[in-house]
Coordinates of C-alpha atoms in Angstrom, one line a residue:
Chain A
X1 CA -0.2 0.3 0.1
X2 CA 2.9 2.5 0.9
X3 CA 4.3 1.4 -2.2
X4 CA 1.4 2.5 -4.1
X5 CA 1.5 5.7 -2.7
X6 CA 4.9 6.2 -3.6
X7 CA 4.0 5.4 -7.3
X8 CA 1.5 7.8 -6.9
X9 CA 3.3 10.6 -5.9
X10 CA 5.9 9.6 -8.0
X11 CA 3.4 9.7 -11.3
X12 CA 1.7 13.1 -10.3
X13 CA 5.3 14.8 -9.9
X14 CA 5.8 13.4 -13.6
X15 CA 2.5 14.3 -14.6
X16 CA 3.1 17.9 -13.7
X17 CA 6.4 18.8 -15.1
X18 CA 4.9 16.9 -18.1
X19 CA 2.8 20.0 -18.2
X20 CA 4.9 22.7 -16.7
X21 CA 7.2 21.9 -19.9
X22 CA 4.3 23.3 -22.3
X23 CA 3.6 25.9 -20.3
X24 CA 6.9 27.3 -19.5
X25 CA 7.2 27.3 -23.2
X26 CA 3.8 29.2 -23.6
X27 CA 5.1 31.6 -21.1
X28 CA 8.3 32.4 -22.0
X29 CA 6.5 33.1 -25.8
X30 CA 4.0 35.0 -24.4
X31 CA 6.5 37.1 -22.5
X32 CA 8.4 38.1 -25.4
X33 CA 5.4 38.8 -27.4
X34 CA 4.1 41.2 -24.6
X35 CA 7.0 42.7 -23.3
X36 CA 9.4 42.3 -26.6
X37 CA 10.5 44.4 -28.6
X38 CA 8.9 44.9 -32.2
X39 CA 11.3 44.6 -35.0
X40 CA 10.3 44.7 -38.8
X41 CA 12.5 42.3 -40.4
X42 CA 12.6 42.9 -44.5
X43 CA 11.9 39.2 -46.4
X44 CA 13.3 38.3 -49.4
X45 CA 12.8 35.5 -51.2
X46 CA 13.6 31.9 -51.1
X47 CA 13.1 28.6 -51.7
X48 CA 8.1 22.2 -47.3
X49 CA 6.4 20.1 -44.7
X50 CA 7.5 19.4 -41.1
X51 CA 6.3 16.3 -40.5
X52 CA 5.3 16.7 -37.0
X53 CA 3.8 20.5 -36.9
X54 CA 2.3 20.5 -40.4
X55 CA 2.6 23.4 -43.9
X56 CA 4.7 26.5 -43.4
X57 CA 6.1 28.9 -45.2
X58 CA 9.7 29.6 -45.4
X59 CA 10.9 33.4 -44.8
X60 CA 14.3 34.6 -46.5
X61 CA 15.5 37.8 -44.8
X62 CA 17.3 40.9 -47.0
X63 CA 20.3 42.5 -45.2
X64 CA 20.8 39.1 -43.6
X65 CA 24.6 38.8 -44.4
X66 CA 27.3 40.3 -42.7
X67 CA 30.6 40.8 -43.6
X68 CA 33.6 39.4 -41.6
X69 CA 37.5 39.8 -41.4
X70 CA 38.5 35.8 -41.1
X71 CA 36.4 33.1 -42.2
X72 CA 37.9 30.8 -40.1
X73 CA 36.7 32.4 -36.9
X74 CA 33.5 30.9 -38.1
X75 CA 31.9 27.7 -38.5
X76 CA 29.0 26.6 -40.0
X77 CA 25.5 26.0 -37.4
X78 CA 27.6 27.9 -34.7
X79 CA 25.4 29.4 -32.3
X80 CA 26.1 33.4 -32.5
X81 CA 24.4 36.6 -30.8
X82 CA 23.7 39.1 -33.2
X83 CA 23.1 42.8 -32.4
X84 CA 20.0 44.8 -33.9
X85 CA 19.5 48.7 -34.9
X86 CA 16.3 50.2 -36.8
X87 CA 17.0 51.9 -39.8
X88 CA 15.6 55.5 -41.1
X89 CA 12.6 53.2 -42.4
X90 CA 11.8 51.3 -39.3
X91 CA 13.3 48.4 -40.2
X92 CA 15.7 45.6 -38.7
X93 CA 19.2 46.3 -39.5
X94 CA 22.2 43.9 -38.0
X95 CA 24.8 45.7 -36.5
X96 CA 27.5 43.1 -35.3
X97 CA 27.5 39.5 -34.6
X98 CA 29.0 38.4 -31.1
X99 CA 29.9 34.6 -29.9
X100 CA 29.0 35.7 -26.5
X101 CA 26.2 37.6 -25.4
X102 CA 26.1 41.2 -25.7
X103 CA 27.1 43.2 -23.1
X104 CA 25.6 46.8 -24.4
X105 CA 22.6 47.8 -24.5
X106 CA 21.8 47.0 -27.6
X107 CA 19.0 44.5 -28.5
X108 CA 20.4 41.2 -29.9
X109 CA 18.7 37.8 -31.0
X110 CA 20.3 34.4 -30.7
X111 CA 20.8 32.9 -34.5
X112 CA 23.3 30.6 -36.3
X113 CA 26.0 30.9 -38.8
X114 CA 24.9 30.1 -42.0
X115 CA 26.6 29.9 -45.4
X116 CA 30.3 30.8 -44.8
X117 CA 31.5 32.5 -48.6
X118 CA 34.8 33.6 -48.7
X119 CA 35.5 36.5 -50.7
X120 CA 32.3 37.5 -51.8
X121 CA 32.4 40.9 -53.9
X122 CA 36.3 41.0 -52.3
X123 CA 35.0 40.4 -48.8
X124 CA 34.5 37.3 -46.3
X125 CA 30.6 37.0 -45.8
X126 CA 28.8 35.1 -43.7
X127 CA 24.5 34.2 -44.1
X128 CA 22.9 34.3 -40.8
X129 CA 20.3 31.7 -40.0
X130 CA 17.3 33.3 -38.1
X131 CA 15.3 31.1 -36.0
X132 CA 11.6 33.2 -36.9
X133 CA 12.3 31.8 -40.4
X134 CA 9.1 29.5 -40.4
X135 CA 5.6 30.7 -40.4
X136 CA 3.3 27.9 -39.5
X137 CA -0.1 28.3 -41.7
X138 CA -3.2 25.9 -42.2
X139 CA -2.6 23.5 -44.4
X140 CA -5.3 24.6 -46.7
X141 CA -3.5 28.1 -46.9
X142 CA 0.3 27.7 -46.8
X143 CA 0.2 27.0 -50.7
X144 CA -1.9 30.2 -51.8
X145 CA 0.2 32.4 -48.8
X146 CA 3.9 31.0 -50.2
X147 CA 2.5 32.0 -53.9
X148 CA 1.6 35.5 -52.5
X149 CA 4.6 35.5 -50.2
X150 CA 7.1 34.9 -53.8
X151 CA 5.5 37.3 -56.0
X152 CA 5.7 40.0 -53.5
X153 CA 9.0 39.3 -53.3
X154 CA 9.7 39.5 -56.5
X155 CA 9.6 42.9 -57.8
X156 CA 11.3 44.3 -55.5
X157 CA 8.2 45.2 -53.4
X158 CA 10.1 45.8 -49.9
X159 CA 6.9 46.4 -48.3
X160 CA 7.0 42.1 -47.2
X161 CA 8.3 42.2 -43.8
X162 CA 8.0 39.8 -41.2
X163 CA 6.9 41.0 -37.2
X164 CA 8.9 39.7 -34.8
X165 CA 8.8 40.2 -30.9
X166 CA 12.5 40.1 -29.6
X167 CA 13.9 40.1 -25.7
X168 CA 16.7 38.6 -24.0
X169 CA 17.8 37.0 -27.8
X170 CA 14.5 35.2 -27.6
X171 CA 12.4 35.9 -30.8
X172 CA 8.7 34.9 -31.2
X173 CA 7.9 35.6 -35.2
X174 CA 4.1 37.1 -34.6
X175 CA 3.4 37.2 -38.3
X176 CA 4.5 38.5 -42.1
X177 CA 2.7 41.7 -43.6
X178 CA 2.8 42.5 -46.8
X179 CA 1.6 46.7 -47.8
X180 CA 1.0 46.2 -43.7
X181 CA -1.8 43.4 -44.3
X182 CA -1.4 40.0 -42.7
X183 CA -0.7 37.4 -45.1
X184 CA -3.2 35.1 -43.4
X185 CA -6.1 38.1 -44.3
X186 CA -4.7 38.3 -47.9
X187 CA -4.8 34.9 -48.5
X188 CA -8.1 34.8 -46.9
X189 CA -9.6 37.0 -49.2
X190 CA -7.5 35.5 -52.1
X191 CA -9.2 32.1 -51.2
X192 CA -13.0 34.0 -50.5
X193 CA -12.7 35.5 -54.0
X194 CA -11.7 32.6 -56.2
Chain B
X1 CA -9.1 -27.5 -30.9
X2 CA -8.3 -30.5 -32.2
X3 CA -6.1 -31.8 -29.6
X4 CA -10.0 -31.8 -27.7
X5 CA -11.6 -34.1 -30.1
X6 CA -8.3 -36.7 -29.7
X7 CA -8.7 -36.3 -25.9
X8 CA -11.7 -38.0 -25.8
X9 CA -11.2 -40.6 -27.9
X10 CA -7.9 -41.4 -26.3
X11 CA -10.2 -41.9 -23.1
X12 CA -12.6 -43.7 -24.6
X13 CA -9.5 -46.1 -26.0
X14 CA -8.4 -46.1 -22.2
X15 CA -5.2 -44.6 -23.3
X16 CA -5.3 -42.2 -20.9
X17 CA -7.0 -41.2 -17.4
X18 CA -9.9 -39.1 -17.1
X19 CA -7.5 -37.1 -14.7
X20 CA -4.8 -36.6 -17.1
X21 CA -7.3 -35.8 -19.5
X22 CA -8.6 -33.3 -17.5
X23 CA -4.9 -31.8 -16.7
X24 CA -4.5 -31.4 -20.7
X25 CA -7.7 -29.2 -21.1
X26 CA -6.7 -27.3 -18.7
X27 CA -3.2 -27.0 -19.8
X28 CA -4.7 -25.6 -23.4
X29 CA -7.3 -23.4 -21.9
X30 CA -4.5 -21.5 -20.2
X31 CA -2.4 -21.4 -22.8
X32 CA -5.4 -19.7 -25.1
X33 CA -6.2 -17.1 -22.3
X34 CA -2.6 -16.2 -22.9
X35 CA -2.2 -15.7 -26.1
X36 CA -6.0 -14.1 -26.1
X37 CA -4.4 -11.5 -23.7
X38 CA -1.3 -11.6 -26.0
X39 CA -3.4 -10.3 -29.0
X40 CA -5.3 -7.6 -26.7
X41 CA -2.1 -6.1 -25.4
X42 CA -0.6 -5.8 -29.4
X43 CA -4.1 -4.4 -30.9
X44 CA -4.2 -1.9 -27.7
X45 CA -1.0 -0.5 -28.6
X46 CA -1.1 -0.7 -32.3
X47 CA -4.9 0.9 -31.5
X48 CA -3.4 3.9 -29.4
X49 CA -0.3 4.5 -31.7
X50 CA -3.0 4.9 -34.8
X51 CA -4.7 7.3 -32.3
X52 CA -1.7 9.6 -30.9
X53 CA -0.5 9.8 -34.7
X54 CA -3.9 11.2 -35.6
X55 CA -4.2 13.4 -33.4
X56 CA -0.6 14.6 -34.3
X57 CA -1.6 15.0 -37.6
X58 CA -5.0 16.6 -37.1
X59 CA -2.9 19.4 -34.9
X60 CA -0.2 19.7 -38.4
X61 CA -3.3 21.2 -39.8
X62 CA -3.1 24.3 -38.0
X63 CA -6.3 25.7 -37.1
X64 CA -6.1 29.3 -37.9
X65 CA -9.6 30.8 -37.0
X66 CA -9.3 29.6 -33.4
X67 CA -7.6 32.0 -31.4
X68 CA -4.1 31.8 -29.9
X69 CA -5.7 31.5 -26.4
X70 CA -8.1 28.8 -27.5
X71 CA -5.0 27.2 -29.0
X72 CA -2.7 26.9 -26.1
X73 CA -5.7 25.9 -24.4
X74 CA -6.1 23.1 -26.9
X75 CA -2.2 22.1 -26.8
X76 CA -2.9 20.8 -23.1
X77 CA -5.7 18.8 -24.2
X78 CA -4.5 15.6 -25.5
X79 CA -1.5 15.6 -22.5
X80 CA -4.1 15.8 -20.1
X81 CA -6.6 13.5 -22.0
X82 CA -2.5 10.9 -22.0
X83 CA -2.2 11.4 -18.2
X84 CA -5.8 10.7 -16.9
X85 CA -5.6 7.2 -19.0
X86 CA -2.0 6.4 -17.9
X87 CA -2.9 7.4 -14.2
X88 CA -6.0 5.4 -14.3
X89 CA -4.5 2.5 -16.0
X90 CA -1.7 2.7 -12.9
X91 CA -4.1 2.6 -10.3
X92 CA -6.9 0.6 -11.5
X93 CA -5.5 -1.7 -14.0
X94 CA -2.1 -2.2 -12.9
X95 CA -1.6 -6.0 -13.6
X96 CA -3.3 -5.4 -17.1
X97 CA -0.7 -5.3 -19.2
X98 CA -2.8 -4.3 -22.3
X99 CA -4.0 -1.0 -20.3
X100 CA -0.5 -0.5 -18.9
X101 CA 0.7 -0.4 -22.4
X102 CA -1.5 1.5 -24.4
X103 CA -2.2 4.0 -22.2
X104 CA 1.7 4.8 -21.6
X105 CA 2.2 4.7 -26.2
X106 CA -0.4 7.1 -25.7
X107 CA 1.0 9.3 -23.4
X108 CA 4.3 8.8 -25.4
X109 CA 2.8 10.6 -28.5
X110 CA 0.2 13.0 -26.7
X111 CA 3.6 14.7 -24.8
X112 CA 5.2 15.2 -28.4
X113 CA 1.8 16.6 -29.7
X114 CA 1.5 19.0 -27.2
X115 CA 5.2 20.6 -28.1
X116 CA 4.4 20.5 -31.4
X117 CA 1.5 22.0 -30.9
X118 CA 3.5 24.9 -29.2
X119 CA 5.7 25.1 -31.4
X120 CA 3.5 25.7 -34.4
X121 CA 1.2 28.4 -32.5
X122 CA 4.3 30.6 -31.4
X123 CA 6.4 29.8 -34.8
X124 CA 9.4 28.0 -33.1
X125 CA 11.3 26.5 -35.6
X126 CA 13.9 25.5 -33.1
X127 CA 15.2 22.3 -34.5
X128 CA 14.1 18.9 -34.5
X129 CA 16.8 17.9 -32.5
X130 CA 16.0 20.3 -29.5
X131 CA 12.2 19.5 -30.1
X132 CA 13.1 15.2 -29.9
X133 CA 15.2 16.3 -26.5
X134 CA 12.6 17.6 -24.6
X135 CA 10.1 15.3 -26.1
X136 CA 12.1 12.1 -24.4
X137 CA 13.0 14.1 -21.0
X138 CA 9.3 14.2 -20.7
X139 CA 8.9 10.8 -21.6
X140 CA 11.5 8.3 -20.0
X141 CA 10.3 8.3 -16.6
X142 CA 6.9 6.6 -18.3
X143 CA 8.8 3.5 -19.3
X144 CA 9.7 2.9 -15.2
X145 CA 6.4 4.1 -13.4
X146 CA 4.4 2.5 -15.9
X147 CA 6.8 -0.5 -16.6
X148 CA 6.0 -0.1 -20.2
X149 CA 8.4 -1.7 -22.6
X150 CA 6.5 -0.2 -25.6
X151 CA 7.2 3.1 -24.5
X152 CA 11.0 1.7 -24.1
X153 CA 10.9 0.6 -27.6
X154 CA 9.2 4.2 -29.3
X155 CA 12.0 6.0 -27.2
X156 CA 15.0 3.9 -28.4
X157 CA 13.8 4.2 -31.9
X158 CA 13.2 8.4 -31.2
X159 CA 16.6 8.6 -29.7
X160 CA 18.2 7.4 -32.4
X161 CA 16.7 9.7 -34.7
X162 CA 17.7 12.5 -32.1
X163 CA 21.6 11.1 -32.7
X164 CA 21.2 11.5 -36.2
X165 CA 19.5 14.8 -36.1
X166 CA 22.1 16.3 -33.8
X167 CA 25.1 14.0 -34.2
X168 CA 25.7 14.3 -38.1
X169 CA 25.8 18.3 -38.5
X170 CA 28.4 20.6 -40.0
X171 CA 28.8 22.2 -36.3
X172 CA 30.4 20.1 -33.5
X173 CA 30.6 22.6 -30.8
X174 CA 31.7 19.9 -28.3
X175 CA 32.3 16.0 -28.3
X176 CA 29.6 15.4 -25.9
X177 CA 26.2 14.2 -27.6
X178 CA 23.0 14.2 -25.3
X179 CA 22.4 11.1 -27.2
X180 CA 24.4 8.9 -24.9
X181 CA 23.1 10.4 -21.8
X182 CA 19.6 9.3 -23.0
X183 CA 20.6 6.2 -23.9
X184 CA 22.6 5.4 -20.5
X185 CA 19.2 6.1 -18.9
X186 CA 17.2 3.5 -20.8
X187 CA 19.7 1.2 -19.7
X188 CA 18.2 0.2 -16.3
X189 CA 15.3 -1.1 -18.3
X190 CA 17.1 -3.2 -20.2
X191 CA 18.5 -4.4 -17.4
X192 CA 15.7 -4.8 -15.7
X193 CA 13.9 -6.7 -18.7
X194 CA 16.7 -9.1 -18.5
X195 CA 16.2 -9.9 -15.2
X196 CA 12.5 -10.1 -15.0
X197 CA 11.5 -11.8 -18.4
X198 CA 14.7 -12.8 -20.7
X199 CA 12.8 -14.8 -22.8
X200 CA 10.4 -12.5 -23.5
X201 CA 9.8 -11.1 -26.7
X202 CA 9.9 -7.6 -25.3
X203 CA 13.5 -8.7 -24.5
X204 CA 14.3 -9.7 -27.8
X205 CA 12.9 -6.4 -29.7
X206 CA 15.2 -4.7 -27.0
X207 CA 17.8 -6.7 -28.4
X208 CA 17.8 -5.6 -31.9
X209 CA 17.0 -2.2 -31.3
X210 CA 19.7 -1.4 -29.0
X211 CA 22.9 -2.5 -30.9
X212 CA 20.8 -1.0 -33.9
X213 CA 20.4 2.3 -31.8
X214 CA 24.3 2.1 -31.3
X215 CA 25.4 1.2 -34.8
X216 CA 23.7 4.1 -36.5
X217 CA 24.7 6.6 -33.8
X218 CA 28.3 5.5 -33.1
X219 CA 29.2 7.8 -36.3
X220 CA 28.4 11.2 -34.1
X221 CA 31.9 10.8 -32.4
X222 CA 33.4 11.5 -35.4
X223 CA 35.3 14.7 -35.2
X224 CA 38.8 14.8 -37.4
X225 CA 39.7 11.6 -38.0
X226 CA 36.5 10.1 -40.1
X227 CA 38.8 7.1 -41.0
X228 CA 39.1 6.0 -37.7
X229 CA 35.8 5.3 -37.6
X230 CA 36.3 2.2 -39.3
X231 CA 38.1 1.1 -36.3
X232 CA 35.5 2.2 -34.3
X233 CA 33.1 0.2 -36.0
X234 CA 35.2 -3.0 -36.6
X235 CA 35.8 -3.2 -32.6
X236 CA 32.0 -2.5 -32.4
X237 CA 31.1 -5.4 -34.7
X238 CA 33.6 -7.5 -32.9
X239 CA 32.0 -6.7 -29.9
X240 CA 28.5 -7.3 -30.7
X241 CA 29.7 -10.6 -32.3
X242 CA 31.6 -11.9 -28.9
X243 CA 28.5 -10.8 -26.3
X244 CA 26.1 -12.8 -29.4
X245 CA 28.8 -15.6 -28.4
X246 CA 28.4 -16.1 -24.8
X247 CA 26.2 -18.3 -23.1
X248 CA 23.5 -16.5 -22.7
X249 CA 22.7 -15.6 -26.4
X250 CA 24.1 -18.7 -28.1
X251 CA 21.5 -21.1 -26.3
X252 CA 18.8 -18.9 -28.0
X253 CA 17.2 -19.4 -31.4
X254 CA 19.6 -17.7 -34.2
X255 CA 17.1 -15.0 -35.3
X256 CA 17.2 -14.3 -31.7
X257 CA 20.6 -13.7 -31.2
X258 CA 20.7 -10.3 -32.6
X259 CA 24.0 -9.8 -31.3
X260 CA 25.4 -12.5 -33.4
X261 CA 23.9 -11.5 -36.7
X262 CA 24.6 -7.8 -36.3
X263 CA 27.9 -8.3 -35.5
X264 CA 29.2 -10.9 -38.0
X265 CA 27.0 -8.8 -41.1
X266 CA 28.7 -5.9 -39.9
X267 CA 32.3 -7.1 -39.6
X268 CA 31.7 -8.8 -43.1
X269 CA 30.3 -5.6 -44.8
X270 CA 33.5 -3.7 -43.5
X271 CA 35.8 -6.3 -44.3
X272 CA 34.5 -6.4 -47.7
X273 CA 35.1 -2.8 -48.3
X274 CA 38.4 -2.8 -46.6
X275 CA 39.7 -5.2 -49.4
X276 CA 39.4 -2.3 -52.3
X277 CA 42.9 -0.9 -52.7
X278 CA 41.9 2.5 -52.8
X279 CA 40.6 2.6 -48.8
X280 CA 43.9 1.5 -48.0
X281 CA 45.7 3.6 -50.7
X282 CA 43.8 7.1 -49.5
X283 CA 45.1 5.9 -45.4
X284 CA 48.5 5.3 -46.4
X285 CA 49.1 9.0 -48.4
X286 CA 51.9 10.4 -46.8
X287 CA 49.8 13.3 -46.6
X288 CA 47.2 12.0 -44.4
X289 CA 47.9 13.7 -40.8
X290 CA 48.4 11.5 -37.6
X291 CA 48.7 14.8 -35.6
X292 CA 46.6 14.3 -32.7
X293 CA 45.4 10.9 -33.5
X294 CA 45.9 9.2 -29.8
X295 CA 43.7 12.0 -28.2
X296 CA 41.2 11.6 -30.5
X297 CA 37.6 10.3 -29.6
X298 CA 37.6 8.3 -32.4
X299 CA 40.7 6.6 -31.1
X300 CA 39.3 6.2 -27.3
X301 CA 36.3 5.2 -28.1
X302 CA 37.9 2.3 -30.2
X303 CA 40.3 1.2 -27.7
X304 CA 37.3 1.2 -25.3
X305 CA 35.5 -1.1 -27.3
X306 CA 38.5 -3.5 -27.9
X307 CA 39.4 -3.3 -24.7
X308 CA 35.7 -5.0 -23.4
X309 CA 35.8 -7.3 -26.6
X310 CA 39.4 -8.2 -25.4
X311 CA 37.9 -9.0 -21.9
X312 CA 35.1 -11.0 -23.4
X313 CA 37.4 -12.6 -26.2
X314 CA 40.2 -14.2 -23.3
X315 CA 36.4 -15.1 -21.1
X316 CA 35.8 -17.1 -24.0
X317 CA 38.9 -18.3 -24.8
X318 CA 38.9 -20.1 -21.2
X319 CA 36.0 -21.9 -22.2
X320 CA 37.3 -22.9 -25.6
X321 CA 34.4 -21.5 -27.0
X322 CA 36.2 -19.4 -30.3
X323 CA 35.0 -18.5 -33.7
X324 CA 36.7 -17.3 -36.4
X325 CA 35.4 -13.7 -36.6
X326 CA 36.4 -13.3 -32.6
X327 CA 39.5 -12.4 -33.6
X328 CA 39.0 -10.0 -36.5
X329 CA 38.9 -6.8 -34.8
X330 CA 42.5 -7.2 -32.9
X331 CA 43.9 -8.5 -36.9
X332 CA 41.9 -5.6 -38.1
X333 CA 43.6 -2.5 -35.6
X334 CA 47.2 -4.7 -35.7
X335 CA 46.9 -4.3 -40.0
X336 CA 45.3 -0.1 -39.4
X337 CA 47.9 0.9 -37.1
X338 CA 51.3 -0.9 -38.2
X339 CA 51.9 1.4 -40.9
X340 CA 52.7 -1.5 -43.2
X341 CA 52.5 -0.8 -46.7
X342 CA 49.1 -0.4 -48.7
X343 CA 49.5 -3.6 -50.9
X344 CA 50.1 -6.0 -47.8
X345 CA 47.6 -4.2 -45.9
X346 CA 44.7 -5.2 -48.9
X347 CA 45.9 -9.3 -49.6
X348 CA 45.6 -9.0 -45.3
X349 CA 42.1 -8.3 -45.5
X350 CA 41.4 -10.4 -48.3
X351 CA 43.3 -13.5 -46.6
X352 CA 41.1 -13.0 -43.2
X353 CA 37.5 -12.6 -45.7
X354 CA 38.9 -15.8 -47.5
X355 CA 39.6 -17.4 -43.9
X356 CA 36.8 -16.6 -42.6
X357 CA 34.7 -17.7 -45.1
X358 CA 36.5 -21.1 -45.6
X359 CA 36.1 -21.8 -41.6
X360 CA 32.3 -20.9 -41.7
X361 CA 31.9 -23.5 -43.8
X362 CA 34.0 -25.5 -42.0
X363 CA 31.6 -25.0 -38.9
X364 CA 28.8 -25.2 -41.0
X365 CA 29.6 -28.7 -42.5
X366 CA 30.7 -30.1 -39.0
X367 CA 27.5 -28.7 -37.4
X368 CA 25.4 -30.4 -40.1
X369 CA 24.0 -26.7 -40.6
X370 CA 22.9 -25.1 -43.8
X371 CA 22.6 -21.9 -43.0
X372 CA 25.8 -21.7 -41.6
X373 CA 27.4 -23.6 -44.6
X374 CA 25.8 -21.3 -47.2
X375 CA 26.5 -18.3 -45.0
X376 CA 30.5 -19.3 -45.3
X377 CA 29.9 -19.5 -49.5
X378 CA 28.2 -16.3 -49.7
X379 CA 30.8 -14.8 -48.1
X380 CA 33.3 -16.2 -50.5
X381 CA 31.1 -15.0 -53.2
X382 CA 30.8 -11.6 -52.3
X383 CA 34.5 -11.5 -51.9
X384 CA 34.6 -12.9 -55.6
X385 CA 32.3 -10.5 -56.7
X386 CA 34.2 -7.3 -55.0
X387 CA 37.4 -8.7 -56.6
X388 CA 36.1 -8.9 -59.8
X389 CA 35.7 -4.5 -59.9
X390 CA 39.4 -3.7 -59.1
X391 CA 41.0 -6.8 -60.7
X392 CA 42.0 -7.0 -64.5
X393 CA 41.4 -10.9 -64.8
X394 CA 40.1 -12.4 -68.5
X395 CA 36.8 -13.2 -69.0
X396 CA 37.6 -16.8 -69.0
X397 CA 39.0 -17.0 -65.9
X398 CA 36.6 -15.2 -64.3
X399 CA 33.6 -17.5 -66.1
X400 CA 35.4 -20.2 -64.4
X401 CA 35.4 -18.9 -61.2
X402 CA 32.2 -18.0 -60.9
X403 CA 31.0 -21.9 -61.8
X404 CA 33.6 -23.2 -59.5
X405 CA 31.7 -21.4 -56.8
X406 CA 28.3 -22.1 -58.3
X407 CA 29.3 -26.1 -58.2
X408 CA 30.7 -25.7 -54.8
X409 CA 26.9 -24.3 -53.7
X410 CA 25.7 -27.6 -55.0
X411 CA 28.0 -30.0 -53.8
X412 CA 28.5 -28.8 -50.3
X413 CA 24.5 -28.6 -49.8
X414 CA 24.0 -31.9 -52.0
X415 CA 26.3 -33.3 -49.2
X416 CA 25.3 -32.2 -46.0
X417 CA 21.8 -33.3 -47.2
X418 CA 22.7 -36.4 -48.1
X419 CA 24.5 -36.7 -44.8
X420 CA 21.3 -36.0 -42.9
X421 CA 19.3 -38.7 -44.4

C-alpha cells in the first residue's frame, strides 16, 4: 500500500513536469510577444512540410548577411548573437555578430551561422540563419500564402516584412505582412474571391 | 482445438485416464487465455499509436480560425487526456498489460503532440533535435513508472533519430552529444527486462533495437579523424559478435541472437569494404596527417570498445568457445596501426575474409547446419564479386571462378543433405 502511494506521488510529479514544460514554453513566448521590442525584418524570396507541425512558409531575409574579417573564425551552424538597430524606415538592420552574449544595451537575438562565403565581392561574408524563418499556416492556406509571398518579394516590393518580438535574445515571429496587411488576411480574401 | 477431440477418443480407448485428460484440457485452456491476452496487448498498443498519430496529424492542420488563447489551451487537452488514461491504468488496471502498454504509448505521443502544437502556435522553428530532446526527457519516466516496454522501444527509436539529427551536422561545438545520456537512461530498464523476463519478446526486441541504435549513432563521435571511425565500428561489431557468442545468447534461437547476426554481418561487410585498394591507398597517403590521433575521440572510443571485447574474448578462450570472427577486430587493429604498406594491407584483409568464409563453411559442415554453410559460401562469393571490380582478370578466368563457386554451392548442400538422410 505504501509502495502504491510512492508510485502515485512520482506519477503525479512526472505528470506535473510534463504539464509544466509546455506551459513554460507558452509563458516564455507570450512574455516575448507582450513585453519584447518589435522589429520589422525585410523579407527576401527563397525556396516544405514538417512531419510533426504541418505546413509552413519559409522566409528569407534581406540584409541577413554580414562582412567578417577572418572566415576561419566562424563555423557553419555555430550559435551566435546578433545585435540589431532600426534604420530610418523602421526596419531591422544587423549591427554586429558576436560569439558571446553582448554586454551593450543593444537589442540582440540568438541565431546561427549559415553559409560562409569567402571572398564575396572582395569580402568574406556570412549568412545569418535566424530562428524565426518559418511561419506555420493552416494546411489549406500554406500553398496560397507561399505564392503570394513569392510574388510580392519578386518585384522588389520591399513592403514585405516579418514582425518579430525580441527580448533577451529570444525571438517570436508574430506574423508576415505585405503592405501592412497580414498574409493570413490576404490569403483569406484571395480564397473567398476565388 | 483439434487436440480436445482427440482426448475424448484417447479416454474411450483407455490410453489416458480422465484425470490426465482434465489436466491436458486445463493446460490448453490457460495457453489460450494467454495468447488472447497477448492479442489484446498488440491491438491495444497499435490502436493507441494510431490514435496518437492521428491527433498529431489533426494538430498539424494548424487551425488559423482559432484564437491564440484557444489554441494554447487546446495544447494541453491531448496531454491531460493521456495522463488521465495512464493514471487510470496505473492505479485501477495495474496488472493489465494491455491497459498499461496502450495508455503509456498514447501518453508518449501526446507529450510530443502538445509540444509541437505550441511550437506551431508560436512559430518556434527550433530544430527537430531540440524538440526530440525535450520530448524524450519528458517521456522517459513513463518507461519506469508504467513499466512499459512499448514506450521503451519507442524511446530508443526516437533517441536514435535524435542522434542522427543532432550528431551528423556541420557544426560540432563539443564532442559530447546528449544521445549518450539518453541511452544510459534506458539501460536500467534493459537490465530489469533481462532480470524479469529474459525469454520475452520485449527483451528480444530490445536486443535488436539497442545494438541497431548504437550502430547508427556511433558515427556521431567522429570529429577530425573520420577514417578512425572504421576502427571504432569494427571493434563495435567485434564486441557485438562476442556478446552474441556468450552462453546466454548462443543458447537462443539464431534469429533471437541479434548481437551475433549484427556483429557478423557488420564485420564481414566492413572487411569487404576494406578489401579494396582505394581505401588503404588513401589511408597510407603520406599527406594523411596523424597529429593528435591518439587523443581523438574516435581513437579513445575504439580503444574502450576493444578493451571490453578483448575481455570477453579471453573469457571465451578459457571456455574454449572461439569462432573465427572473434579475432577479426584485433587483426584489423594491428593492420591499421602498424603502418604496413597498402598493398600488403589489402592482401592481408583479403586473406582474412577468405579464411572466415572457409572456416564458416567448415563449421557449417561440422554442425550439419545448412544456414551456416551457405553463409560461409556467400562470404566467399561476395569476396570474389568485389575482386571483379578492381582486378584485371580475363573473362574466361572470371567465368571459371563463378562456375567453380556455383558448383561448390551445389556440392556442399548436397553432401550435407545426404548426410542428414
